């Protein structure tokens, strides 16, 4: 799994940075990607990546400010123009349905695929056999949500080489061992499933927060996260301004990561007052409170590795 930032600027695009949108590349066996927010220019940025709109499975919107949604009607329309017929799901705060449907109605646009729109509240937004997505309200000027994506744990790999070496024939016995059952061989030996299967793999946790001041729900959503994406609109010297506009400073983002026990922090949503060379200062300031911090770079993959369930997650 990987995160890719299609935009890291706040409010409006500048020459060096686009506005907010984040790709979550799903595991290889799934072959799809999810999108979090869709600011203006998102589909242009996607053209510079390996991601194809035909593989866009779900889109989650944090809130209805323009720098997070103005790219949405165009992207959805382009997905249809490309001939994609696979269903897509859109999740977001109340009002997202009106925004999309009115944009299509006024522009006389039509989709050639089913679009399922879900207006969310706090709690579980989505689940399947592999992932659970939870949402909680943040502290911004309008209704805004953060998302916690939890991957379910997976059993470890079957130790096939070892099993063949000790005389276990490939076939149905392998399946039984993989499913957690012990098996008896013809010579009377008992092979324990716990010996035949490698260490289980913990489910990764990715937290993507929308715009927010420091708040309890941000910490709760980010608890023990493998990766936390948090806005850092301003440096600490503008903390009063950040609070007035419902935003966070780089230090405040780092303090949220520290309180939550997150493993890694990516800061984003930088004010237009900061040029690209200024982001090192935002990053350095955040690292003073949470060392494993990086200022997100657009169109760069950030890998989210999987570990064993008994790994130290501090």
PDB file of C-alpha atoms in Angstrom:
ATOM      1  CA  UNK A   1       0.000   0.000   0.000  1.00  0.00           C
ATOM      2  CA  UNK A   2       1.126   3.532  -0.773  1.00  0.00           C
ATOM      3  CA  UNK A   3       0.004   7.127  -0.349  1.00  0.00           C
ATOM      4  CA  UNK A   4       0.465   9.594  -3.216  1.00  0.00           C
ATOM      5  CA  UNK A   5      -0.322  13.295  -2.843  1.00  0.00           C
ATOM      6  CA  UNK A   6      -1.946  14.901  -5.878  1.00  0.00           C
ATOM      7  CA  UNK A   7      -1.909  18.254  -4.096  1.00  0.00           C
ATOM      8  CA  UNK A   8      -0.483  19.697  -0.871  1.00  0.00           C
ATOM      9  CA  UNK A   9      -1.489  23.359  -0.986  1.00  0.00           C
ATOM     10  CA  UNK A  10      -4.263  25.048   0.977  1.00  0.00           C
ATOM     11  CA  UNK A  11      -6.993  27.212  -0.476  1.00  0.00           C
ATOM     12  CA  UNK A  12      -5.857  27.546  -4.075  1.00  0.00           C
ATOM     13  CA  UNK A  13      -3.135  26.127  -6.327  1.00  0.00           C
ATOM     14  CA  UNK A  14       0.214  27.866  -6.729  1.00  0.00           C
ATOM     15  CA  UNK A  15       2.942  27.257  -9.293  1.00  0.00           C
ATOM     16  CA  UNK A  16       4.719  24.685  -7.100  1.00  0.00           C
ATOM     17  CA  UNK A  17       1.740  22.918  -5.553  1.00  0.00           C
ATOM     18  CA  UNK A  18      -1.803  21.804  -6.379  1.00  0.00           C
ATOM     19  CA  UNK A  19      -4.752  21.732  -3.949  1.00  0.00           C
ATOM     20  CA  UNK A  20      -5.755  18.782  -1.828  1.00  0.00           C
ATOM     21  CA  UNK A  21      -6.195  15.229  -3.062  1.00  0.00           C
ATOM     22  CA  UNK A  22      -4.584  12.025  -1.806  1.00  0.00           C
ATOM     23  CA  UNK A  23      -4.397   8.600  -3.455  1.00  0.00           C
ATOM     24  CA  UNK A  24      -4.337   5.446  -1.359  1.00  0.00           C
ATOM     25  CA  UNK A  25      -2.992   2.628  -3.515  1.00  0.00           C
ATOM     26  CA  UNK A  26      -4.650  -0.571  -2.351  1.00  0.00           C
ATOM     27  CA  UNK A  27      -2.862  -3.936  -1.992  1.00  0.00           C
ATOM     28  CA  UNK A  28      -1.754  -5.587  -5.213  1.00  0.00           C
ATOM     29  CA  UNK A  29      -4.367  -8.349  -5.022  1.00  0.00           C
ATOM     30  CA  UNK A  30      -7.079  -5.675  -5.107  1.00  0.00           C
ATOM     31  CA  UNK A  31      -5.565  -3.701  -7.990  1.00  0.00           C
ATOM     32  CA  UNK A  32      -7.476  -0.486  -7.262  1.00  0.00           C
ATOM     33  CA  UNK A  33      -6.989   2.863  -5.591  1.00  0.00           C
ATOM     34  CA  UNK A  34      -9.035   5.102  -3.309  1.00  0.00           C
ATOM     35  CA  UNK A  35      -9.055   8.892  -3.409  1.00  0.00           C
ATOM     36  CA  UNK A  36      -9.382  11.262  -0.451  1.00  0.00           C
ATOM     37  CA  UNK A  37     -10.687  14.671  -1.502  1.00  0.00           C
ATOM     38  CA  UNK A  38     -10.634  15.959  -5.056  1.00  0.00           C
ATOM     39  CA  UNK A  39      -9.474  19.544  -5.384  1.00  0.00           C
ATOM     40  CA  UNK A  40      -9.320  21.340  -8.708  1.00  0.00           C
ATOM     41  CA  UNK A  41      -6.723  19.805 -11.028  1.00  0.00           C
ATOM     42  CA  UNK A  42      -6.737  16.364  -9.431  1.00  0.00           C
ATOM     43  CA  UNK A  43      -7.385  14.541 -12.709  1.00  0.00           C
ATOM     44  CA  UNK A  44      -4.521  16.465 -14.352  1.00  0.00           C
ATOM     45  CA  UNK A  45      -2.196  15.301 -11.595  1.00  0.00           C
ATOM     46  CA  UNK A  46      -3.372  11.707 -11.979  1.00  0.00           C
ATOM     47  CA  UNK A  47      -2.216  11.798 -15.609  1.00  0.00           C
ATOM     48  CA  UNK A  48       1.335  12.102 -14.263  1.00  0.00           C
ATOM     49  CA  UNK A  49       1.036   8.933 -12.176  1.00  0.00           C
ATOM     50  CA  UNK A  50       0.490   5.184 -12.781  1.00  0.00           C
ATOM     51  CA  UNK A  51      -3.161   5.492 -11.679  1.00  0.00           C
ATOM     52  CA  UNK A  52      -5.997   5.064 -14.175  1.00  0.00           C
ATOM     53  CA  UNK A  53      -9.525   6.278 -13.508  1.00  0.00           C
ATOM     54  CA  UNK A  54     -10.806   2.835 -14.446  1.00  0.00           C
ATOM     55  CA  UNK A  55      -9.196   1.569 -11.233  1.00  0.00           C
ATOM     56  CA  UNK A  56     -10.691   4.253  -8.973  1.00  0.00           C
ATOM     57  CA  UNK A  57     -12.892   2.287  -6.591  1.00  0.00           C
ATOM     58  CA  UNK A  58     -13.941   4.740  -3.856  1.00  0.00           C
ATOM     59  CA  UNK A  59     -13.686   8.451  -3.169  1.00  0.00           C
ATOM     60  CA  UNK A  60     -13.899   9.908   0.336  1.00  0.00           C
ATOM     61  CA  UNK A  61     -14.510  13.640   0.866  1.00  0.00           C
ATOM     62  CA  UNK A  62     -13.537  15.255   4.172  1.00  0.00           C
ATOM     63  CA  UNK A  63     -15.553  18.476   3.773  1.00  0.00           C
ATOM     64  CA  UNK A  64     -17.166  20.731   1.208  1.00  0.00           C
ATOM     65  CA  UNK A  65     -14.688  23.604   0.930  1.00  0.00           C
ATOM     66  CA  UNK A  66     -13.812  24.216  -2.712  1.00  0.00           C
ATOM     67  CA  UNK A  67     -10.136  23.305  -2.488  1.00  0.00           C
ATOM     68  CA  UNK A  68     -11.268  19.792  -1.536  1.00  0.00           C
ATOM     69  CA  UNK A  69     -14.141  19.211  -4.004  1.00  0.00           C
ATOM     70  CA  UNK A  70     -13.960  21.508  -7.057  1.00  0.00           C
ATOM     71  CA  UNK A  71     -12.241  18.790  -9.109  1.00  0.00           C
ATOM     72  CA  UNK A  72     -14.946  16.233  -8.406  1.00  0.00           C
ATOM     73  CA  UNK A  73     -17.491  16.777 -11.239  1.00  0.00           C
ATOM     74  CA  UNK A  74     -14.791  16.817 -13.900  1.00  0.00           C
ATOM     75  CA  UNK A  75     -13.049  13.712 -12.613  1.00  0.00           C
ATOM     76  CA  UNK A  76     -16.300  11.744 -12.374  1.00  0.00           C
ATOM     77  CA  UNK A  77     -17.264  12.843 -15.902  1.00  0.00           C
ATOM     78  CA  UNK A  78     -13.873  11.893 -17.337  1.00  0.00           C
ATOM     79  CA  UNK A  79     -14.164   8.441 -15.801  1.00  0.00           C
ATOM     80  CA  UNK A  80     -17.362   8.012 -17.815  1.00  0.00           C
ATOM     81  CA  UNK A  81     -15.896   9.523 -21.010  1.00  0.00           C
ATOM     82  CA  UNK A  82     -13.139   6.906 -20.863  1.00  0.00           C
ATOM     83  CA  UNK A  83     -15.795   4.207 -21.170  1.00  0.00           C
ATOM     84  CA  UNK A  84     -15.511   2.937 -17.608  1.00  0.00           C
ATOM     85  CA  UNK A  85     -18.651   1.039 -16.561  1.00  0.00           C
ATOM     86  CA  UNK A  86     -17.548  -0.273 -13.153  1.00  0.00           C
ATOM     87  CA  UNK A  87     -19.499   1.052 -10.186  1.00  0.00           C
ATOM     88  CA  UNK A  88     -17.903   3.703  -7.986  1.00  0.00           C
ATOM     89  CA  UNK A  89     -18.735   4.820  -4.456  1.00  0.00           C
ATOM     90  CA  UNK A  90     -18.542   8.382  -3.127  1.00  0.00           C
ATOM     91  CA  UNK A  91     -18.582   9.138   0.603  1.00  0.00           C
ATOM     92  CA  UNK A  92     -18.799  12.570   2.165  1.00  0.00           C
ATOM     93  CA  UNK A  93     -20.614  14.952   4.507  1.00  0.00           C
ATOM     94  CA  UNK A  94     -24.256  15.917   4.030  1.00  0.00           C
ATOM     95  CA  UNK A  95     -24.449  18.160   0.965  1.00  0.00           C
ATOM     96  CA  UNK A  96     -22.090  16.139  -1.208  1.00  0.00           C
ATOM     97  CA  UNK A  97     -25.037  14.589  -3.068  1.00  0.00           C
ATOM     98  CA  UNK A  98     -26.546  17.991  -3.869  1.00  0.00           C
ATOM     99  CA  UNK A  99     -23.185  19.311  -5.057  1.00  0.00           C
ATOM    100  CA  UNK A 100     -22.576  16.453  -7.474  1.00  0.00           C
ATOM    101  CA  UNK A 101     -26.138  16.057  -8.734  1.00  0.00           C
ATOM    102  CA  UNK A 102     -26.615  19.798  -9.291  1.00  0.00           C
ATOM    103  CA  UNK A 103     -23.298  20.051 -11.158  1.00  0.00           C
ATOM    104  CA  UNK A 104     -24.391  17.234 -13.470  1.00  0.00           C
ATOM    105  CA  UNK A 105     -27.911  18.611 -13.887  1.00  0.00           C
ATOM    106  CA  UNK A 106     -26.817  22.148 -14.757  1.00  0.00           C
ATOM    107  CA  UNK A 107     -24.079  20.961 -17.130  1.00  0.00           C
ATOM    108  CA  UNK A 108     -26.310  18.249 -18.652  1.00  0.00           C
ATOM    109  CA  UNK A 109     -23.662  15.643 -17.814  1.00  0.00           C
ATOM    110  CA  UNK A 110     -24.417  11.927 -17.622  1.00  0.00           C
ATOM    111  CA  UNK A 111     -22.409   9.036 -16.235  1.00  0.00           C
ATOM    112  CA  UNK A 112     -22.096   5.681 -17.958  1.00  0.00           C
ATOM    113  CA  UNK A 113     -21.509   3.844 -14.693  1.00  0.00           C
ATOM    114  CA  UNK A 114     -23.391   3.549 -11.379  1.00  0.00           C
ATOM    115  CA  UNK A 115     -22.292   6.173  -8.835  1.00  0.00           C
ATOM    116  CA  UNK A 116     -23.342   5.355  -5.265  1.00  0.00           C
ATOM    117  CA  UNK A 117     -23.295   8.422  -3.010  1.00  0.00           C
ATOM    118  CA  UNK A 118     -23.277   7.978   0.768  1.00  0.00           C
ATOM    119  CA  UNK A 119     -23.653  10.974   3.057  1.00  0.00           C
ATOM    120  CA  UNK A 120     -21.856  10.003   6.226  1.00  0.00           C
ATOM    121  CA  UNK A 121     -21.911  10.826   9.912  1.00  0.00           C
ATOM    122  CA  UNK A 122     -19.667   9.723  12.716  1.00  0.00           C
ATOM    123  CA  UNK A 123     -18.985   6.009  13.002  1.00  0.00           C
ATOM    124  CA  UNK A 124     -18.365   3.268  10.501  1.00  0.00           C
ATOM    125  CA  UNK A 125     -18.568   4.518   6.923  1.00  0.00           C
ATOM    126  CA  UNK A 126     -17.604   1.351   5.072  1.00  0.00           C
ATOM    127  CA  UNK A 127     -16.434  -2.224   5.602  1.00  0.00           C
ATOM    128  CA  UNK A 128     -15.607  -5.270   3.530  1.00  0.00           C
ATOM    129  CA  UNK A 129     -13.637  -8.467   4.065  1.00  0.00           C
ATOM    130  CA  UNK A 130     -10.330  -6.557   3.980  1.00  0.00           C
ATOM    131  CA  UNK A 131     -10.908  -3.038   5.345  1.00  0.00           C
ATOM    132  CA  UNK A 132     -12.949  -0.978   7.781  1.00  0.00           C
ATOM    133  CA  UNK A 133     -13.288   2.787   7.325  1.00  0.00           C
ATOM    134  CA  UNK A 134     -14.391   4.882  10.295  1.00  0.00           C
ATOM    135  CA  UNK A 135     -15.190   8.594  10.314  1.00  0.00           C
ATOM    136  CA  UNK A 136     -15.242  11.184  13.086  1.00  0.00           C
ATOM    137  CA  UNK A 137     -15.997  14.894  13.151  1.00  0.00           C
ATOM    138  CA  UNK A 138     -13.071  17.322  13.325  1.00  0.00           C
ATOM    139  CA  UNK A 139     -12.940  20.960  14.452  1.00  0.00           C
ATOM    140  CA  UNK A 140     -13.127  23.174  11.371  1.00  0.00           C
ATOM    141  CA  UNK A 141     -15.255  26.112  10.163  1.00  0.00           C
ATOM    142  CA  UNK A 142     -17.749  23.785   8.481  1.00  0.00           C
ATOM    143  CA  UNK A 143     -18.640  20.154   9.057  1.00  0.00           C
ATOM    144  CA  UNK A 144     -15.483  18.146   8.396  1.00  0.00           C
ATOM    145  CA  UNK A 145     -14.480  14.531   8.905  1.00  0.00           C
ATOM    146  CA  UNK A 146     -11.340  12.534   9.325  1.00  0.00           C
ATOM    147  CA  UNK A 147     -11.057   8.914   8.181  1.00  0.00           C
ATOM    148  CA  UNK A 148      -9.368   5.923   9.814  1.00  0.00           C
ATOM    149  CA  UNK A 149      -8.723   3.048   7.408  1.00  0.00           C
ATOM    150  CA  UNK A 150      -8.025  -0.242   9.185  1.00  0.00           C
ATOM    151  CA  UNK A 151      -6.808  -3.283   7.313  1.00  0.00           C
ATOM    152  CA  UNK A 152      -7.844  -6.588   8.816  1.00  0.00           C
ATOM    153  CA  UNK A 153      -4.990  -8.838  10.052  1.00  0.00           C
ATOM    154  CA  UNK A 154      -3.884 -11.665   7.788  1.00  0.00           C
ATOM    155  CA  UNK A 155      -2.515 -15.082   8.625  1.00  0.00           C
ATOM    156  CA  UNK A 156       1.117 -15.660   7.824  1.00  0.00           C
ATOM    157  CA  UNK A 157       2.475 -17.516   4.803  1.00  0.00           C
ATOM    158  CA  UNK A 158       2.489 -21.307   4.765  1.00  0.00           C
ATOM    159  CA  UNK A 159       6.009 -22.739   5.270  1.00  0.00           C
ATOM    160  CA  UNK A 160       5.760 -24.923   2.174  1.00  0.00           C
ATOM    161  CA  UNK A 161       9.485 -25.655   1.848  1.00  0.00           C
ATOM    162  CA  UNK A 162       9.651 -26.871   5.447  1.00  0.00           C
ATOM    163  CA  UNK A 163       6.507 -28.986   5.050  1.00  0.00           C
ATOM    164  CA  UNK A 164       7.848 -30.705   1.929  1.00  0.00           C
ATOM    165  CA  UNK A 165      11.187 -31.264   3.643  1.00  0.00           C
ATOM    166  CA  UNK A 166       9.566 -33.128   6.551  1.00  0.00           C
ATOM    167  CA  UNK A 167       7.438 -35.227   4.218  1.00  0.00           C
ATOM    168  CA  UNK A 168       4.046 -33.503   4.164  1.00  0.00           C
ATOM    169  CA  UNK A 169       2.614 -33.992   0.656  1.00  0.00           C
ATOM    170  CA  UNK A 170       1.396 -30.893  -1.175  1.00  0.00           C
ATOM    171  CA  UNK A 171      -2.370 -30.783  -1.576  1.00  0.00           C
ATOM    172  CA  UNK A 172      -5.371 -30.771   0.777  1.00  0.00           C
ATOM    173  CA  UNK A 173      -3.210 -31.084   3.923  1.00  0.00           C
ATOM    174  CA  UNK A 174      -1.585 -27.745   3.083  1.00  0.00           C
ATOM    175  CA  UNK A 175      -5.005 -26.122   2.969  1.00  0.00           C
ATOM    176  CA  UNK A 176      -6.020 -27.572   6.313  1.00  0.00           C
ATOM    177  CA  UNK A 177      -2.826 -26.341   7.957  1.00  0.00           C
ATOM    178  CA  UNK A 178      -3.261 -22.878   6.434  1.00  0.00           C
ATOM    179  CA  UNK A 179      -6.827 -22.722   7.790  1.00  0.00           C
ATOM    180  CA  UNK A 180      -5.603 -23.394  11.338  1.00  0.00           C
ATOM    181  CA  UNK A 181      -6.210 -27.144  11.605  1.00  0.00           C
ATOM    182  CA  UNK A 182      -3.640 -29.665  12.788  1.00  0.00           C
ATOM    183  CA  UNK A 183      -3.205 -32.701  10.537  1.00  0.00           C
ATOM    184  CA  UNK A 184      -2.203 -36.348  11.091  1.00  0.00           C
ATOM    185  CA  UNK A 185       0.156 -38.038   8.620  1.00  0.00           C
ATOM    186  CA  UNK A 186      -0.061 -41.707   7.643  1.00  0.00           C
ATOM    187  CA  UNK A 187       3.017 -42.473   9.742  1.00  0.00           C
ATOM    188  CA  UNK A 188       1.246 -41.151  12.849  1.00  0.00           C
ATOM    189  CA  UNK A 189       2.996 -37.808  13.132  1.00  0.00           C
ATOM    190  CA  UNK A 190       0.888 -34.778  14.040  1.00  0.00           C
ATOM    191  CA  UNK A 191       1.749 -31.558  12.268  1.00  0.00           C
ATOM    192  CA  UNK A 192       0.652 -28.451  14.162  1.00  0.00           C
ATOM    193  CA  UNK A 193      -0.811 -25.583  12.194  1.00  0.00           C
ATOM    194  CA  UNK A 194       1.015 -23.047  14.384  1.00  0.00           C
ATOM    195  CA  UNK A 195       4.317 -24.596  13.301  1.00  0.00           C
ATOM    196  CA  UNK A 196       3.379 -24.711   9.630  1.00  0.00           C
ATOM    197  CA  UNK A 197       2.241 -21.116   9.277  1.00  0.00           C
ATOM    198  CA  UNK A 198       4.510 -18.107   9.622  1.00  0.00           C
ATOM    199  CA  UNK A 199       3.859 -15.132  11.873  1.00  0.00           C
ATOM    200  CA  UNK A 200       0.561 -13.351  11.328  1.00  0.00           C
ATOM    201  CA  UNK A 201       0.636  -9.918   9.749  1.00  0.00           C
ATOM    202  CA  UNK A 202      -1.032  -7.021  11.502  1.00  0.00           C
ATOM    203  CA  UNK A 203      -3.523  -4.901   9.638  1.00  0.00           C
ATOM    204  CA  UNK A 204      -2.150  -1.508   8.689  1.00  0.00           C
ATOM    205  CA  UNK A 205      -3.888   1.626   9.923  1.00  0.00           C
ATOM    206  CA  UNK A 206      -3.901   4.790   7.829  1.00  0.00           C
ATOM    207  CA  UNK A 207      -5.471   7.990   9.150  1.00  0.00           C
ATOM    208  CA  UNK A 208      -6.346  10.825   6.767  1.00  0.00           C
ATOM    209  CA  UNK A 209      -7.604  13.950   8.471  1.00  0.00           C
ATOM    210  CA  UNK A 210      -9.422  16.820   6.838  1.00  0.00           C
ATOM    211  CA  UNK A 211      -8.883  20.443   7.860  1.00  0.00           C
ATOM    212  CA  UNK A 212      -8.930  20.812  11.625  1.00  0.00           C
ATOM    213  CA  UNK A 213      -7.790  22.556  14.739  1.00  0.00           C
ATOM    214  CA  UNK A 214      -6.318  20.258  17.403  1.00  0.00           C
ATOM    215  CA  UNK A 215      -9.128  18.127  18.827  1.00  0.00           C
ATOM    216  CA  UNK A 216      -9.770  14.858  20.625  1.00  0.00           C
ATOM    217  CA  UNK A 217     -11.225  13.093  17.596  1.00  0.00           C
ATOM    218  CA  UNK A 218      -8.035  13.718  15.613  1.00  0.00           C
ATOM    219  CA  UNK A 219      -6.069  11.902  18.310  1.00  0.00           C
ATOM    220  CA  UNK A 220      -8.611   9.068  18.495  1.00  0.00           C
ATOM    221  CA  UNK A 221      -8.634   8.515  14.726  1.00  0.00           C
ATOM    222  CA  UNK A 222      -4.825   8.458  14.669  1.00  0.00           C
ATOM    223  CA  UNK A 223      -4.328   6.092  17.627  1.00  0.00           C
ATOM    224  CA  UNK A 224      -1.411   3.732  16.859  1.00  0.00           C
ATOM    225  CA  UNK A 225      -1.709   4.547  13.142  1.00  0.00           C
ATOM    226  CA  UNK A 226       1.029   3.293  10.841  1.00  0.00           C
ATOM    227  CA  UNK A 227       0.622   6.503   8.828  1.00  0.00           C
ATOM    228  CA  UNK A 228      -1.058   9.770   9.834  1.00  0.00           C
ATOM    229  CA  UNK A 229      -1.814  12.505   7.299  1.00  0.00           C
ATOM    230  CA  UNK A 230      -2.411  15.800   9.108  1.00  0.00           C
ATOM    231  CA  UNK A 231      -2.773  19.322   7.811  1.00  0.00           C
ATOM    232  CA  UNK A 232      -0.064  21.831   8.822  1.00  0.00           C
ATOM    233  CA  UNK A 233      -1.291  25.042   7.253  1.00  0.00           C
ATOM    234  CA  UNK A 234       0.963  27.395   9.246  1.00  0.00           C
ATOM    235  CA  UNK A 235       4.160  27.616  11.251  1.00  0.00           C
ATOM    236  CA  UNK A 236       3.867  27.937  15.027  1.00  0.00           C
ATOM    237  CA  UNK A 237       4.220  31.728  14.979  1.00  0.00           C
ATOM    238  CA  UNK A 238       0.803  31.905  13.298  1.00  0.00           C
ATOM    239  CA  UNK A 239      -1.009  29.689  15.816  1.00  0.00           C
ATOM    240  CA  UNK A 240      -3.614  32.382  16.514  1.00  0.00           C
ATOM    241  CA  UNK A 241      -4.381  32.735  12.810  1.00  0.00           C
ATOM    242  CA  UNK A 242      -4.554  28.952  12.444  1.00  0.00           C
ATOM    243  CA  UNK A 243      -7.107  28.708  15.236  1.00  0.00           C
ATOM    244  CA  UNK A 244      -9.179  31.550  13.804  1.00  0.00           C
ATOM    245  CA  UNK A 245      -9.524  29.747  10.465  1.00  0.00           C
ATOM    246  CA  UNK A 246      -9.947  26.237  11.863  1.00  0.00           C
ATOM    247  CA  UNK A 247      -6.471  24.996  10.963  1.00  0.00           C
ATOM    248  CA  UNK A 248      -3.383  23.569  12.657  1.00  0.00           C
ATOM    249  CA  UNK A 249       0.257  24.530  12.829  1.00  0.00           C
ATOM    250  CA  UNK A 250       3.055  22.094  12.101  1.00  0.00           C
ATOM    251  CA  UNK A 251       3.782  21.769  15.838  1.00  0.00           C
ATOM    252  CA  UNK A 252       0.122  21.045  16.580  1.00  0.00           C
ATOM    253  CA  UNK A 253       0.048  18.310  13.922  1.00  0.00           C
ATOM    254  CA  UNK A 254       3.154  16.761  15.487  1.00  0.00           C
ATOM    255  CA  UNK A 255       1.637  16.905  18.967  1.00  0.00           C
ATOM    256  CA  UNK A 256      -1.446  15.069  17.689  1.00  0.00           C
ATOM    257  CA  UNK A 257       0.790  12.351  16.221  1.00  0.00           C
ATOM    258  CA  UNK A 258       2.716  12.072  19.495  1.00  0.00           C
ATOM    259  CA  UNK A 259      -0.412  11.878  21.654  1.00  0.00           C
ATOM    260  CA  UNK A 260      -1.919   9.252  19.338  1.00  0.00           C
ATOM    261  CA  UNK A 261       1.175   7.054  19.315  1.00  0.00           C
ATOM    262  CA  UNK A 262       1.298   7.157  15.513  1.00  0.00           C
ATOM    263  CA  UNK A 263       4.323   5.610  13.830  1.00  0.00           C
ATOM    264  CA  UNK A 264       4.769   8.153  11.035  1.00  0.00           C
ATOM    265  CA  UNK A 265       3.428  11.627  10.218  1.00  0.00           C
ATOM    266  CA  UNK A 266       3.016  13.250   6.808  1.00  0.00           C
ATOM    267  CA  UNK A 267       2.098  16.935   6.962  1.00  0.00           C
ATOM    268  CA  UNK A 268       0.281  18.666   4.116  1.00  0.00           C
ATOM    269  CA  UNK A 269      -2.177  21.504   3.256  1.00  0.00           C
ATOM    270  CA  UNK A 270       0.440  24.261   3.350  1.00  0.00           C
ATOM    271  CA  UNK A 271      -0.520  27.926   3.171  1.00  0.00           C
ATOM    272  CA  UNK A 272       0.282  29.709  -0.094  1.00  0.00           C
ATOM    273  CA  UNK A 273       2.508  32.095   1.869  1.00  0.00           C
ATOM    274  CA  UNK A 274       5.112  29.296   2.035  1.00  0.00           C
ATOM    275  CA  UNK A 275       7.230  28.642  -1.036  1.00  0.00           C
ATOM    276  CA  UNK A 276       8.559  25.163  -1.738  1.00  0.00           C
ATOM    277  CA  UNK A 277      11.884  25.951  -0.051  1.00  0.00           C
ATOM    278  CA  UNK A 278       9.981  27.004   3.111  1.00  0.00           C
ATOM    279  CA  UNK A 279       8.539  23.530   3.662  1.00  0.00           C
ATOM    280  CA  UNK A 280      11.799  22.385   5.238  1.00  0.00           C
ATOM    281  CA  UNK A 281      11.103  24.799   8.102  1.00  0.00           C
ATOM    282  CA  UNK A 282       7.598  23.401   8.602  1.00  0.00           C
ATOM    283  CA  UNK A 283       9.043  19.897   8.599  1.00  0.00           C
ATOM    284  CA  UNK A 284      11.840  20.808  11.017  1.00  0.00           C
ATOM    285  CA  UNK A 285       9.424  22.482  13.400  1.00  0.00           C
ATOM    286  CA  UNK A 286       7.170  19.422  13.439  1.00  0.00           C
ATOM    287  CA  UNK A 287      10.137  17.107  13.971  1.00  0.00           C
ATOM    288  CA  UNK A 288      10.995  18.941  17.179  1.00  0.00           C
ATOM    289  CA  UNK A 289       7.841  17.378  18.661  1.00  0.00           C
ATOM    290  CA  UNK A 290       7.545  14.227  16.541  1.00  0.00           C
ATOM    291  CA  UNK A 291      10.799  13.156  14.842  1.00  0.00           C
ATOM    292  CA  UNK A 292       9.287  10.780  12.272  1.00  0.00           C
ATOM    293  CA  UNK A 293       7.669  13.594  10.295  1.00  0.00           C
ATOM    294  CA  UNK A 294       7.941  14.459   6.625  1.00  0.00           C
ATOM    295  CA  UNK A 295       6.483  17.319   4.620  1.00  0.00           C
ATOM    296  CA  UNK A 296       4.542  15.573   1.858  1.00  0.00           C
ATOM    297  CA  UNK A 297       5.845  15.938  -1.685  1.00  0.00           C
ATOM    298  CA  UNK A 298       3.414  15.752  -4.578  1.00  0.00           C
ATOM    299  CA  UNK A 299       3.535  12.734  -6.919  1.00  0.00           C
ATOM    300  CA  UNK A 300       5.944  10.851  -4.639  1.00  0.00           C
ATOM    301  CA  UNK A 301       4.961   7.386  -3.338  1.00  0.00           C
ATOM    302  CA  UNK A 302       4.985   6.851   0.425  1.00  0.00           C
ATOM    303  CA  UNK A 303       5.065   3.147   1.188  1.00  0.00           C
ATOM    304  CA  UNK A 304       3.122   1.723   4.130  1.00  0.00           C
ATOM    305  CA  UNK A 305       4.824  -1.582   4.983  1.00  0.00           C
ATOM    306  CA  UNK A 306       3.124  -4.440   6.750  1.00  0.00           C
ATOM    307  CA  UNK A 307       4.648  -5.935   9.909  1.00  0.00           C
ATOM    308  CA  UNK A 308       4.167  -8.956  12.165  1.00  0.00           C
ATOM    309  CA  UNK A 309       1.500  -8.844  14.872  1.00  0.00           C
ATOM    310  CA  UNK A 310       4.169  -9.076  17.554  1.00  0.00           C
ATOM    311  CA  UNK A 311       6.172  -6.137  16.204  1.00  0.00           C
ATOM    312  CA  UNK A 312       6.817  -3.271  18.606  1.00  0.00           C
ATOM    313  CA  UNK A 313       4.379  -0.626  17.417  1.00  0.00           C
ATOM    314  CA  UNK A 314       5.622   2.265  19.557  1.00  0.00           C
TER     315      UNK A 314
END
